[in-house]
Structures are given as C-alpha cells and as structure tokens.
JSON list of C-alpha atoms in Angstrom, two decimals:
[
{"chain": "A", "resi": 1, "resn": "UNK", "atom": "CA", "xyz": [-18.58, -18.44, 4.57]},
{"chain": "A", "resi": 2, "resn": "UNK", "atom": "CA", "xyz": [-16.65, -15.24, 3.90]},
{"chain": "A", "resi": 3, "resn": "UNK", "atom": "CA", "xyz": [-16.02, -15.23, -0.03]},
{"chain": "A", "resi": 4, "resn": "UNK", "atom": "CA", "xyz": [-15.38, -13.97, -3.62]},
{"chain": "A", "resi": 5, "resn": "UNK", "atom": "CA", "xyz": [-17.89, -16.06, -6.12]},
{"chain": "A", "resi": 6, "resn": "UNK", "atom": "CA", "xyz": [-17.14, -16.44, -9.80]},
{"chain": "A", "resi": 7, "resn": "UNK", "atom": "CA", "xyz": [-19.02, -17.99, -12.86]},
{"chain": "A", "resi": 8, "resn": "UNK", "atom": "CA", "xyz": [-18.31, -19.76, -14.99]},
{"chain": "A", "resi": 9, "resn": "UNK", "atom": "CA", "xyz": [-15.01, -21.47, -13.89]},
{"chain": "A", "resi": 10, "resn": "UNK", "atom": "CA", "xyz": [-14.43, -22.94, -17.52]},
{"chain": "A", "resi": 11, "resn": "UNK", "atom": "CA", "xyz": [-15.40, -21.47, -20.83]},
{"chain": "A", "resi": 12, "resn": "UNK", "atom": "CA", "xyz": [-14.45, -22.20, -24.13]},
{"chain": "A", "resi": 13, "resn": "UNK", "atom": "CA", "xyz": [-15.94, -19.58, -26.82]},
{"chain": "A", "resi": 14, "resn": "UNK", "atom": "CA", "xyz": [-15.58, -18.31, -30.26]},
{"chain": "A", "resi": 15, "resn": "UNK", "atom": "CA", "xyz": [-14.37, -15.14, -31.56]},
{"chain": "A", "resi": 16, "resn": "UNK", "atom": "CA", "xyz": [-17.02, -12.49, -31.01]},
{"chain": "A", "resi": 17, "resn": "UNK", "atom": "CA", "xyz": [-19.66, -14.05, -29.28]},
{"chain": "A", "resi": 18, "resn": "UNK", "atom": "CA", "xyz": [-20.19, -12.04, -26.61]},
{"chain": "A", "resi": 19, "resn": "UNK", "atom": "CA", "xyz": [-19.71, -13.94, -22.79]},
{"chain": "A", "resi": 20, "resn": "UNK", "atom": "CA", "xyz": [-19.95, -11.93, -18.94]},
{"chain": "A", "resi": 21, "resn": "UNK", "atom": "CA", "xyz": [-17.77, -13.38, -16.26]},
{"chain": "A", "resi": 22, "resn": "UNK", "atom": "CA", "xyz": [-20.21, -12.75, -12.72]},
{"chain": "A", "resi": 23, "resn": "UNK", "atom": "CA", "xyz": [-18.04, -11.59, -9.58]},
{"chain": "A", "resi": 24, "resn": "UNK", "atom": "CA", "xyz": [-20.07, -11.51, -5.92]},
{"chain": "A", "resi": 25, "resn": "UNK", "atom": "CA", "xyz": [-19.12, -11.08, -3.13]},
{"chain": "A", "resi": 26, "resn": "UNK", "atom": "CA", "xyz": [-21.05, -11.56, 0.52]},
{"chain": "A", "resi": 27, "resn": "UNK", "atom": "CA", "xyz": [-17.87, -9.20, 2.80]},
{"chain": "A", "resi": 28, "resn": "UNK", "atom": "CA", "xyz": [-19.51, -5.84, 1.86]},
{"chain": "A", "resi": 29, "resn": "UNK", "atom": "CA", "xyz": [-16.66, -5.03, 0.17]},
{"chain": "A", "resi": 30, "resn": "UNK", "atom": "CA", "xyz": [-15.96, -1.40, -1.12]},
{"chain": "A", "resi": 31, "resn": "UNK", "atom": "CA", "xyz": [-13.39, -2.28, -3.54]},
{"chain": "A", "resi": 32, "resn": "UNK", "atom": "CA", "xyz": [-13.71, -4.64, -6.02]},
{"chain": "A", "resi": 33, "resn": "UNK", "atom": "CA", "xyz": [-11.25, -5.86, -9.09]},
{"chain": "A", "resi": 34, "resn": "UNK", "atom": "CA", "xyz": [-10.54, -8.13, -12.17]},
{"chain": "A", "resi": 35, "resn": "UNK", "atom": "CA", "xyz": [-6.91, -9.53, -13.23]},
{"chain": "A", "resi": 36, "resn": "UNK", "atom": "CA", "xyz": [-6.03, -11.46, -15.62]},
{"chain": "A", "resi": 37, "resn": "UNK", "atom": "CA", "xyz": [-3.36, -14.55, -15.25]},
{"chain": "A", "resi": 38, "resn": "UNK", "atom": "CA", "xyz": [-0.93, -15.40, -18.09]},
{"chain": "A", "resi": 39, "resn": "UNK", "atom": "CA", "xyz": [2.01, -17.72, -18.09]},
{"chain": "A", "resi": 40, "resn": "UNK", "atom": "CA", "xyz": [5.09, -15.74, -16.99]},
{"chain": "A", "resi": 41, "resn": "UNK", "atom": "CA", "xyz": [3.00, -12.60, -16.36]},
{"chain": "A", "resi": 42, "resn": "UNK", "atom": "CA", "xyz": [2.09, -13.06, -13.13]},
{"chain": "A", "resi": 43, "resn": "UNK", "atom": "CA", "xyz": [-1.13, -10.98, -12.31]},
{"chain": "A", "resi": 44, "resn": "UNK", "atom": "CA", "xyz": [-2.42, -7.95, -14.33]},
{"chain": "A", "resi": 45, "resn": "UNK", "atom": "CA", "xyz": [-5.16, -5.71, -13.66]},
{"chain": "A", "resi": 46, "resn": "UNK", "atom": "CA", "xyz": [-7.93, -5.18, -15.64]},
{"chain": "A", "resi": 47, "resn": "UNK", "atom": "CA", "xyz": [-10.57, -2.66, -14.02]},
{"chain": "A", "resi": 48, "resn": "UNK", "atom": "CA", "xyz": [-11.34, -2.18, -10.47]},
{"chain": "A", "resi": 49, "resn": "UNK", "atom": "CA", "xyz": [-14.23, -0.62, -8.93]},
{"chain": "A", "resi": 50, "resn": "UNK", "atom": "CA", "xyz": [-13.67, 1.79, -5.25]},
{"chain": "A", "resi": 51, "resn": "UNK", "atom": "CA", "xyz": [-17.46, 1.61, -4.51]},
{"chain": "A", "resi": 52, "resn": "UNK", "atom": "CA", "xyz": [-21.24, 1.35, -6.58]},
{"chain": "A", "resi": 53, "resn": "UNK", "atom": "CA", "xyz": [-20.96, 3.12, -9.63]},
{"chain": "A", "resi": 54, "resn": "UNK", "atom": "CA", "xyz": [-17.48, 3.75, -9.22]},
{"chain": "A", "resi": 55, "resn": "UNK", "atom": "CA", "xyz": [-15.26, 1.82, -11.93]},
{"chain": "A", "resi": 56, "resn": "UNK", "atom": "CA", "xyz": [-11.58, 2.74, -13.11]},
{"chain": "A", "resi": 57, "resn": "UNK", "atom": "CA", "xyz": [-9.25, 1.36, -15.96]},
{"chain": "A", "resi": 58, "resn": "UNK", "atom": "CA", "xyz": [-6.39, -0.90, -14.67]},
{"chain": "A", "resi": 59, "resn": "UNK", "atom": "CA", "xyz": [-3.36, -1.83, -16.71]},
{"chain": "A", "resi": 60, "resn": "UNK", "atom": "CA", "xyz": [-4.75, -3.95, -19.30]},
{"chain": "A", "resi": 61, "resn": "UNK", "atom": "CA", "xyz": [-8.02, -2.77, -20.17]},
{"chain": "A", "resi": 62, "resn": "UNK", "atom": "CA", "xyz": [-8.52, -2.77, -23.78]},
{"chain": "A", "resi": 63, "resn": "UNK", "atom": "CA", "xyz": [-11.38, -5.65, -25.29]},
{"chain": "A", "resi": 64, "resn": "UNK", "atom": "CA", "xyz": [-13.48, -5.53, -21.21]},
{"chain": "A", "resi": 65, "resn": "UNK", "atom": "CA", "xyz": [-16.30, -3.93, -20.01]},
{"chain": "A", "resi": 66, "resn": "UNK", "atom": "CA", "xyz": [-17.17, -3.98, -15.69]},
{"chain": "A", "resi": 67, "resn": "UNK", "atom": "CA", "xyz": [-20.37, -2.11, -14.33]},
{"chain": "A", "resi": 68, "resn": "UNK", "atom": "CA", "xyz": [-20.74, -1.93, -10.37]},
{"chain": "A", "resi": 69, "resn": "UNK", "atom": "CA", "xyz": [-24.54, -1.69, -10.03]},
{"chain": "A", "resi": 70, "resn": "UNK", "atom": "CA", "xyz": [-24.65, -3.10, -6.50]},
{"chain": "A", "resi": 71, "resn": "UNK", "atom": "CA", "xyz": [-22.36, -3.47, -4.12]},
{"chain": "A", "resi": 72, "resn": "UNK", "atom": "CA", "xyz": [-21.62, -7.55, -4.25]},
{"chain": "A", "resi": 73, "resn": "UNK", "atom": "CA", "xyz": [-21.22, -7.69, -7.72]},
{"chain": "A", "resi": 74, "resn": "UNK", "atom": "CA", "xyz": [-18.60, -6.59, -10.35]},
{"chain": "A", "resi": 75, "resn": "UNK", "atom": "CA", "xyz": [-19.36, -9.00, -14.11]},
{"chain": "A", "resi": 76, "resn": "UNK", "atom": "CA", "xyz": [-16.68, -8.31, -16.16]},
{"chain": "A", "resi": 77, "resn": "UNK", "atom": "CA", "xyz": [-17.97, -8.38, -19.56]},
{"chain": "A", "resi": 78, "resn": "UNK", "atom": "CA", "xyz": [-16.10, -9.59, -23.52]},
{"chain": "A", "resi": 79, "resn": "UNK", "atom": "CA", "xyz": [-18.17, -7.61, -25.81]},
{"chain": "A", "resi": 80, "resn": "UNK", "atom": "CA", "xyz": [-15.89, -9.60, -29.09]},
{"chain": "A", "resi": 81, "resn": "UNK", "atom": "CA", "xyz": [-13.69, -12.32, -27.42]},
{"chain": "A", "resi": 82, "resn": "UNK", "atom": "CA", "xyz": [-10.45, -12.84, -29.37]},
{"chain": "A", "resi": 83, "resn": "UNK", "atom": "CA", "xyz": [-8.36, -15.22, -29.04]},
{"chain": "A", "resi": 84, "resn": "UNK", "atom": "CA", "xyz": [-6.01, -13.23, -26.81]},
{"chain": "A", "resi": 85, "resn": "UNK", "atom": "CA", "xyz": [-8.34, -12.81, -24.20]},
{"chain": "A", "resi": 86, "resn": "UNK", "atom": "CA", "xyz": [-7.71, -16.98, -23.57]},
{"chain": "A", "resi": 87, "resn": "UNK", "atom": "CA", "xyz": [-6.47, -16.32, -19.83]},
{"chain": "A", "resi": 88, "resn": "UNK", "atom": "CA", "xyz": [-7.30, -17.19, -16.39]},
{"chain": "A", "resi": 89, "resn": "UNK", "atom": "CA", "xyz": [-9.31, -14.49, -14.67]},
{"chain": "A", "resi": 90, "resn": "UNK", "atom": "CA", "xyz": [-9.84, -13.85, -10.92]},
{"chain": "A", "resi": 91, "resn": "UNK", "atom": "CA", "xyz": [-12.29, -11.24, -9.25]},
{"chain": "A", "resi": 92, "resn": "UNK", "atom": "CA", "xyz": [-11.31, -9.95, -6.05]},
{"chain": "A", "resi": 93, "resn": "UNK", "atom": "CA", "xyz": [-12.63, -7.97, -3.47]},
{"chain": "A", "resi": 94, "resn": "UNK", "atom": "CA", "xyz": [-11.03, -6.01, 0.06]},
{"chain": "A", "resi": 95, "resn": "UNK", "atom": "CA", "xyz": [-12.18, -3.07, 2.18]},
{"chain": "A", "resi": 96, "resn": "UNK", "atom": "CA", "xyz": [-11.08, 0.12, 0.93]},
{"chain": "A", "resi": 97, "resn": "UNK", "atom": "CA", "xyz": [-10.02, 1.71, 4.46]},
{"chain": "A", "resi": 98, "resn": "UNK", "atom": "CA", "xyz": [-6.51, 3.75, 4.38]},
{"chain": "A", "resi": 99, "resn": "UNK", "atom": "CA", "xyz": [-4.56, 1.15, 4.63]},
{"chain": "A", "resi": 100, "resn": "UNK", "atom": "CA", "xyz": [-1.99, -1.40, 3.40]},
{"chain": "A", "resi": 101, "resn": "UNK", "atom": "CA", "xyz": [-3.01, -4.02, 5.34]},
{"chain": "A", "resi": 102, "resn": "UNK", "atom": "CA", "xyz": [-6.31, -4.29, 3.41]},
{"chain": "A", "resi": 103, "resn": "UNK", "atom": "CA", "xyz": [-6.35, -7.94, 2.24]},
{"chain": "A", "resi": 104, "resn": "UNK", "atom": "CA", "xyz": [-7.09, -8.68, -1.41]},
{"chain": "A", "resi": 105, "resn": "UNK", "atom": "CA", "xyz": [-9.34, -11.71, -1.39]},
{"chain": "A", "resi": 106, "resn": "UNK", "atom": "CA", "xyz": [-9.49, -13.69, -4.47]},
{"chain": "A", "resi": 107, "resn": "UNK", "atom": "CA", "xyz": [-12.08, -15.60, -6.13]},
{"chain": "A", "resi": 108, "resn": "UNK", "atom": "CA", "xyz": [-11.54, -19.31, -7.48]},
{"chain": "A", "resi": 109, "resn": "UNK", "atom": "CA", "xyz": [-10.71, -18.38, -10.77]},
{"chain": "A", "resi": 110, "resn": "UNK", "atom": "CA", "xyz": [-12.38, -18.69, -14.52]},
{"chain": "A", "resi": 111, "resn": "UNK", "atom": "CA", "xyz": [-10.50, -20.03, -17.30]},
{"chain": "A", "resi": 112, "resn": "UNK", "atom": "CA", "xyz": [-11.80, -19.20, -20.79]},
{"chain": "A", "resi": 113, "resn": "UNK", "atom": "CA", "xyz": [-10.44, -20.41, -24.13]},
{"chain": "A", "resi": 114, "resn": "UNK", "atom": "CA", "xyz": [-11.20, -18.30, -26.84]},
{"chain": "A", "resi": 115, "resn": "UNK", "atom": "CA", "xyz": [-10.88, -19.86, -30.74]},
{"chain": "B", "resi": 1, "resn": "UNK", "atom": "CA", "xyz": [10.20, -0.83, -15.11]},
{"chain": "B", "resi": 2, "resn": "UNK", "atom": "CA", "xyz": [9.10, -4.13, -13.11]},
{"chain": "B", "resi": 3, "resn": "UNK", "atom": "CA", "xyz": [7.50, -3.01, -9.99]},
{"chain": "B", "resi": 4, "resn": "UNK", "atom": "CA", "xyz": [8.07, -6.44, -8.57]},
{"chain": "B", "resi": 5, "resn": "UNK", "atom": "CA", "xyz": [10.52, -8.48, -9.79]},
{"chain": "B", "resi": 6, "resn": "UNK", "atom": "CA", "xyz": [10.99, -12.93, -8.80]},
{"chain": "B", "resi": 7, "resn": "UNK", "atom": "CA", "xyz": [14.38, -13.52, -10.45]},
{"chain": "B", "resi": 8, "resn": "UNK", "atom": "CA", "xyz": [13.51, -17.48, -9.67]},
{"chain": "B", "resi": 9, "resn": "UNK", "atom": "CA", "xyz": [11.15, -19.15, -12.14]},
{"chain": "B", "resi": 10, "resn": "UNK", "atom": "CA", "xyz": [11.12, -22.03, -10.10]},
{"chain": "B", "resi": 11, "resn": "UNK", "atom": "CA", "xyz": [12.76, -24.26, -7.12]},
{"chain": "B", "resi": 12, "resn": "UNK", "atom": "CA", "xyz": [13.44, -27.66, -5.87]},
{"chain": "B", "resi": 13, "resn": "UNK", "atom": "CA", "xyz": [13.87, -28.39, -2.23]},
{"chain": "B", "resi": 14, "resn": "UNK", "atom": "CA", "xyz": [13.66, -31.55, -0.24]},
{"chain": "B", "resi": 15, "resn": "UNK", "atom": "CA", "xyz": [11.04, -32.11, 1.87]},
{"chain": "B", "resi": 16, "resn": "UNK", "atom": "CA", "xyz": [11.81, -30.72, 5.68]},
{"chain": "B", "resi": 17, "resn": "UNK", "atom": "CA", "xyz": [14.31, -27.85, 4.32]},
{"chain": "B", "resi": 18, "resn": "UNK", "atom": "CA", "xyz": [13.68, -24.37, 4.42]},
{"chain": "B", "resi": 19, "resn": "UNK", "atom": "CA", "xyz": [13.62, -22.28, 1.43]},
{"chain": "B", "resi": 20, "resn": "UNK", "atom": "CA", "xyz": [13.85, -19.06, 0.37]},
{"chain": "B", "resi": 21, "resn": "UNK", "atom": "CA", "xyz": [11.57, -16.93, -2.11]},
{"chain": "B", "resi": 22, "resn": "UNK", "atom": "CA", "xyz": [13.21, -14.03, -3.69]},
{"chain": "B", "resi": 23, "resn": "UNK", "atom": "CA", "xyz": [11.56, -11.05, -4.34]},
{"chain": "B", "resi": 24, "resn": "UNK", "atom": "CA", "xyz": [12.20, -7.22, -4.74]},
{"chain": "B", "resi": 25, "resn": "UNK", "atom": "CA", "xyz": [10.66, -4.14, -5.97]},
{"chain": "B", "resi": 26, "resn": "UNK", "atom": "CA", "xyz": [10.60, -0.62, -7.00]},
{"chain": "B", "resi": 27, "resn": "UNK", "atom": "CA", "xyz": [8.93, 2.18, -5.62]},
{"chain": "B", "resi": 28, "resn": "UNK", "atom": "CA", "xyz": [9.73, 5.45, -4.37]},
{"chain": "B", "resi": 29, "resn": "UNK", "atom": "CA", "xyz": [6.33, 5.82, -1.98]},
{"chain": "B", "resi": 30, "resn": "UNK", "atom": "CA", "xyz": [7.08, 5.52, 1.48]},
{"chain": "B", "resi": 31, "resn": "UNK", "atom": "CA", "xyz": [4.18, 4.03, 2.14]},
{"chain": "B", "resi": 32, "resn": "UNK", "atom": "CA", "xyz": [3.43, 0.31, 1.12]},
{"chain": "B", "resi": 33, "resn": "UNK", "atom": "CA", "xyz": [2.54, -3.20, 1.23]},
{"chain": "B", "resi": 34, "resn": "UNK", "atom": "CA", "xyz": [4.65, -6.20, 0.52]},
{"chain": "B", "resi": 35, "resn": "UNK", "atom": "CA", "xyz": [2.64, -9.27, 0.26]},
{"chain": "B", "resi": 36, "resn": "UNK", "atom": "CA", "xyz": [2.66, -13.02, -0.45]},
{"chain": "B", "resi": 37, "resn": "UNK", "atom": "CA", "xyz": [0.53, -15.68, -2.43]},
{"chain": "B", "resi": 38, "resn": "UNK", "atom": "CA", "xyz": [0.27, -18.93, -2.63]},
{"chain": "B", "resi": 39, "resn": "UNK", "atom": "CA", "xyz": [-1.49, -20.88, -5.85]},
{"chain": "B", "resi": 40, "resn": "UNK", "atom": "CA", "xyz": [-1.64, -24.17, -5.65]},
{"chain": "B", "resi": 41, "resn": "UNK", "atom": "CA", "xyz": [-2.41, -26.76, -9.22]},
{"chain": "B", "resi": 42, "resn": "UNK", "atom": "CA", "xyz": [-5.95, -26.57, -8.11]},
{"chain": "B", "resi": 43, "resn": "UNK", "atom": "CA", "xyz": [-5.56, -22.35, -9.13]},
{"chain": "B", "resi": 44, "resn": "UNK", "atom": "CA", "xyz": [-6.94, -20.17, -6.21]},
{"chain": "B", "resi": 45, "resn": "UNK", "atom": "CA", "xyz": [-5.07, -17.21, -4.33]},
{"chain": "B", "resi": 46, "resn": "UNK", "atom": "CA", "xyz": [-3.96, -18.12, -1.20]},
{"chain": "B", "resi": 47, "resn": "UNK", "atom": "CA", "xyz": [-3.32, -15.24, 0.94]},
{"chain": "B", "resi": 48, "resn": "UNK", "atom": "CA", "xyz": [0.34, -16.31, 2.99]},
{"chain": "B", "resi": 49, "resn": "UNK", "atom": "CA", "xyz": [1.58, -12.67, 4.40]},
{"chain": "B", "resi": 50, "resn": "UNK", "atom": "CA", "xyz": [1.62, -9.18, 4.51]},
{"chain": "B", "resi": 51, "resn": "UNK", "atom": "CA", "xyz": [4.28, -6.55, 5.40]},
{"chain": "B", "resi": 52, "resn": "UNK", "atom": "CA", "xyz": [3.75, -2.68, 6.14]},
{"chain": "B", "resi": 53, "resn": "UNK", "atom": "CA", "xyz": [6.61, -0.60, 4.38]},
{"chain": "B", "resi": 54, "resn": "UNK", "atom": "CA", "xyz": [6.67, 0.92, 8.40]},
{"chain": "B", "resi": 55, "resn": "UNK", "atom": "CA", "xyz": [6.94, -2.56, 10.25]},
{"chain": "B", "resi": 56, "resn": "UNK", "atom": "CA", "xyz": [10.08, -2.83, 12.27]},
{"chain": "B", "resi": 57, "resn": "UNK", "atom": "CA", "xyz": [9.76, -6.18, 13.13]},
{"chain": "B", "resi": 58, "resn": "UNK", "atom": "CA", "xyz": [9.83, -8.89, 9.78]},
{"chain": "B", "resi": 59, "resn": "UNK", "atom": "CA", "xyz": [6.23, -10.57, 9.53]},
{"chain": "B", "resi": 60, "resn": "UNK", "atom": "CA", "xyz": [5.85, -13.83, 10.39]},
{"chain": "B", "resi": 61, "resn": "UNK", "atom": "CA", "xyz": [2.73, -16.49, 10.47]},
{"chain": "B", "resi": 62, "resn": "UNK", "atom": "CA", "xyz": [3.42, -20.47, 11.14]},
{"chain": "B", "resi": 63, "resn": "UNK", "atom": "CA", "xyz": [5.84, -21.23, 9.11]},
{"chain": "B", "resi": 64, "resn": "UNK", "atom": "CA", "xyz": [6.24, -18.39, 6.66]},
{"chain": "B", "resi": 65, "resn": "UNK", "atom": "CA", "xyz": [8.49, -15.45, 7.42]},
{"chain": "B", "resi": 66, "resn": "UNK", "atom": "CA", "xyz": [8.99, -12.40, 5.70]},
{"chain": "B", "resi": 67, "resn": "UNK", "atom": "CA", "xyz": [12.79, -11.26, 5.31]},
{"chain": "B", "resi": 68, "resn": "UNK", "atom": "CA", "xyz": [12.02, -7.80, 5.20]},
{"chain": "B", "resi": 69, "resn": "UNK", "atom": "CA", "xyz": [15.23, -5.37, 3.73]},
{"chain": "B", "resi": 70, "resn": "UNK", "atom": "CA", "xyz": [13.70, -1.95, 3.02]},
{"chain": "B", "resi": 71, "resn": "UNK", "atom": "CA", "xyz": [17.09, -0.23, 1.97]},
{"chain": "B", "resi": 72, "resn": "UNK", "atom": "CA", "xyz": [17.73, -3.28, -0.48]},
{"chain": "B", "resi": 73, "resn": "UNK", "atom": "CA", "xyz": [14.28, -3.42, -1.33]},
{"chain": "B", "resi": 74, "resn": "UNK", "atom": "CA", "xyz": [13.84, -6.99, -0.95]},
{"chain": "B", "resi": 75, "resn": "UNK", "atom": "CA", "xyz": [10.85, -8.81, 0.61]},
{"chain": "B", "resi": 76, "resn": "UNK", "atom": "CA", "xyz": [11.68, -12.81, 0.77]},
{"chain": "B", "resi": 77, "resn": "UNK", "atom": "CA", "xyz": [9.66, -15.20, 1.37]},
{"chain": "B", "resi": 78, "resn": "UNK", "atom": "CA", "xyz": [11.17, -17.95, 4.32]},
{"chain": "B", "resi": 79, "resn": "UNK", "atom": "CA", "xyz": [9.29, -21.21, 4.19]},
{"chain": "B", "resi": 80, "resn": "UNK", "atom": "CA", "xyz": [10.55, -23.12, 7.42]},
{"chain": "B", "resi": 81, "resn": "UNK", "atom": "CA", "xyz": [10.59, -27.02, 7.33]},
{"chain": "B", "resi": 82, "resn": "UNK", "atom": "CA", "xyz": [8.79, -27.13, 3.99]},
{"chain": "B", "resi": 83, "resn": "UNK", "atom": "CA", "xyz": [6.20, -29.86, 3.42]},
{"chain": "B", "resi": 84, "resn": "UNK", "atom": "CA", "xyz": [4.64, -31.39, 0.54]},
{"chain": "B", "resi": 85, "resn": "UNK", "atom": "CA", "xyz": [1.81, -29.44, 0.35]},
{"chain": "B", "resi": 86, "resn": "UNK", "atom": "CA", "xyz": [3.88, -26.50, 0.12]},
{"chain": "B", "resi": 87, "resn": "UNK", "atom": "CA", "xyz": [4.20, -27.40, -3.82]},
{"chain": "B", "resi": 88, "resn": "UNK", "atom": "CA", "xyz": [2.78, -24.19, -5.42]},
{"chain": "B", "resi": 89, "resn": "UNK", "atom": "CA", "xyz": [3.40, -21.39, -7.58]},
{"chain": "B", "resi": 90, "resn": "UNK", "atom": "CA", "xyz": [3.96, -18.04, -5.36]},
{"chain": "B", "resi": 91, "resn": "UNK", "atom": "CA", "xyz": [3.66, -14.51, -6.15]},
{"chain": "B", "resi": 92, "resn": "UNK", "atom": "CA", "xyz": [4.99, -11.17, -4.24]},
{"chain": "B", "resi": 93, "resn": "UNK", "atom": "CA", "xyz": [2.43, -8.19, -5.00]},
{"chain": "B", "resi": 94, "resn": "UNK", "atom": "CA", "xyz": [3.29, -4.45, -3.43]},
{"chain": "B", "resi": 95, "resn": "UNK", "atom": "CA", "xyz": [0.42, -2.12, -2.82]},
{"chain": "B", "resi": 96, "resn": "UNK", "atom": "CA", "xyz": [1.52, 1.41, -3.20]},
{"chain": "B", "resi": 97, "resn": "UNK", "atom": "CA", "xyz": [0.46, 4.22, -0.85]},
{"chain": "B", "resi": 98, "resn": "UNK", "atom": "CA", "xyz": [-2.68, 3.38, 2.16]},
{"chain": "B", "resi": 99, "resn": "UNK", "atom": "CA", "xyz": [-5.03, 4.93, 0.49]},
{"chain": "B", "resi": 100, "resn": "UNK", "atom": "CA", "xyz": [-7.24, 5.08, -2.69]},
{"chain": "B", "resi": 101, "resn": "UNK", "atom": "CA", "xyz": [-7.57, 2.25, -5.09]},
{"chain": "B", "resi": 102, "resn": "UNK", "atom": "CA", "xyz": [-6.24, -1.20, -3.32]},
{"chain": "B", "resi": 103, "resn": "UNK", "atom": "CA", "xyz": [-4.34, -2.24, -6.44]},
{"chain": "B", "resi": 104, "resn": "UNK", "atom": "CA", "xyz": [-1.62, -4.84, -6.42]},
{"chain": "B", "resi": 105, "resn": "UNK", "atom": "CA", "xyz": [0.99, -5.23, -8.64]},
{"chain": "B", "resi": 106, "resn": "UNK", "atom": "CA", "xyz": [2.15, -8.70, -9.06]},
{"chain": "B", "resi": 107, "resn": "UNK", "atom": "CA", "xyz": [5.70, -10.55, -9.67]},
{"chain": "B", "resi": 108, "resn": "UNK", "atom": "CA", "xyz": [5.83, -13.31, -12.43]},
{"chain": "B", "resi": 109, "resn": "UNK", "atom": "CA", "xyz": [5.96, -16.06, -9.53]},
{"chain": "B", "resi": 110, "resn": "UNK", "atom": "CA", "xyz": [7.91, -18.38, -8.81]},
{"chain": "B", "resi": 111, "resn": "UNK", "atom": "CA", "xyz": [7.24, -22.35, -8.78]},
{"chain": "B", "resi": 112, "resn": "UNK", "atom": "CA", "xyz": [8.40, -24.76, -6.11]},
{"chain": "B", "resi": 113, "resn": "UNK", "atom": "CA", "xyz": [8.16, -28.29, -5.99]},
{"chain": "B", "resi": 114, "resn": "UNK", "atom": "CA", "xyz": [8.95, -29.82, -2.65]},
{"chain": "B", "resi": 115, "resn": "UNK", "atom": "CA", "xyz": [10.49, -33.55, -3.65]},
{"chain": "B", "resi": 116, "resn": "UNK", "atom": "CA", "xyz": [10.29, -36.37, -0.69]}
]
C-alpha cells in the first residue's frame, strides 16, 4: 500500500531531551515535507526536502533539524524540545514534476507533548 | 497577509443538505493550485480535490464540487447530500506556481458537524 509512515504517533517529553520524528515513504517520492498543526493555525511548514540531500527552510523553522540521506526518508529532528514545540506534526511526500496537480500525501500524524 | 483565508470556524448542517465551504486566497501568480482536505477526529489528511488556476470547468469528484471564482478569488468547497461521516475539520491549501518546491499553504479550517 501506497503511503507516508510516521513514528512515533504519541510522545510526551521533557524540555531538552532530545527526540527524532521518522518520515518514510515507499512512492519514490522526490519531494518530501514536515508541518506542524496548531489549533486555529491550520497547517505550517517546517522544512521540506526537493530530492536526497536537498533540504530547505519552510515558514516555521526555528528549534528543527531534517536530513534527506535517502530517498524514503525525511526524520525531523528536536535537538531541545520546549514546550512550544507541543503540536501535531505530519510528514508528507508528492512527486516534484511541474505541476499543480502534484498531490501532497500526508502521513498519519505524531502528536508530542512537551513539559 | 493570509494566503488562504476560511472566514467559517465551523458549521452545522442536517444530515442530507448540502453545504458550502468558504474559502479564498491571495496570490498574484497565474499559475496555481486550489485544493481541499478533509481531517477527520481520528487526525489524518484526507485528500478531497484539486483545482488548476487554468481549469475552465469547476472540479468535481462524488459528491464534492469545487465552486471555482478566479476573479473573486474564491475556491468553495460544495458537499452535496452531506452524510454523517462527512463530520470533519477541512482545510483549503493553494500551491503557488507548477514548479519548484510543492509547498502548500494552508487555511485555519473549518469544522462541520453533520447533525441527524
């Protein structure tokens, strides 16, 4: 089945203690990206990777970390949590041919509570 | 300035009606992407509908439509005979330009609740 993996679903953490969020995907995806989901936010980007070894800022990058080794994977990584990190995250993945119609698809999510 | 804006925070229709999603947005590329999401309690990203900035016709798949007014620059969602399971939060998101990064910019959503 065609899809966007992510783990954990649920953390809870403390401040500082370092935590990586793992993103696959099995579509051989080009493009790959984090957002982050806040109450009356909608969906913000946080870094997003056009191909291996290829990794850009998004809108709210400040406190993450992302390295695109291979292809399938893009772990988005807390170096020092703080509690305003606490958000729902989602990895997503589409083709990166010229054109709109390129279809973001979304993982299930990961929740994490920082204290 | 919001790139996508969802004036309603959330809805309640009856079960059967249709309903309308508002949504518009602000660019000044003439190429882009309208699209809509659908996140149910259970928190994934349901992919509902996409519309091309040069699409004539308004999108439409089963039971969603996409009220498409580029000089207004609205793209509403139409949910036709709603059902129960239609009971979600939903988000419009606007890709800029066809090529480069596939970034989407997201609304603030909207929630409906479909009541029997």
């Amino acid at each position: 089945e065609a899809q966007v993996t992510q783990n954990p679903r649920y953390l809870i953490t403390v401040t500082g203690k370092k935590l990586t969020v793992t993103c696959s995907q099995n579509m051989n995806h080009e493009y790959m990206s984090w957002y982050r989901q806040d109450p009356g936010l909608g969906l913000r980007q946080i870094y997003y990777s056009m191909n291996v070894e290829v990794t850009d800022k998004g809108d709210v990058p400040e406190g993450y970390k992302v390295s695109r080794k291979e292809k399938r994977n893009f772990p988005l990584i807390l170096e020092s949590p703080s509690p305003n990190q606490t958000s729902l995250y989602f990895c997503a993945s589409s083709l990166s041919r010229n054109s709109g119609a390129n279809v973001l698809t979304f993982g299930a999510g990961s929740r994490l509570t920082v204290l | 300035a919001q790139k996508i804006t969802q004036t309603q925070p959330g809805m309640f229709v009856q079960e059967k009606e249709a309903v309308t999603l508002d949504c518009t947005y602000d660019t000044s590329d003439q190429s882009y992407g309208l699209f809509w999401y659908k996140q149910p309690s259970s928190g994934e990203m349901i992919f509902l509908i996409y519309q091309g900035s040069y699409d004539e016709q308004n999108a439409t798949e089963g039971r969603y439509s996409l009220n498409f007014q580029k000089a207004r620059k609205s793209a509403n969602l139409v949910i036709s005979a709603s059902q129960l399971g239609d009971s979600a939060m939903y988000f419009c998101a606007m890709r800029e330009g066809f090529q480069g990064a596939q970034k989407l910019v997201f609304g603030q959503g909207t929630r409906l609740t479909i009541n029997p």
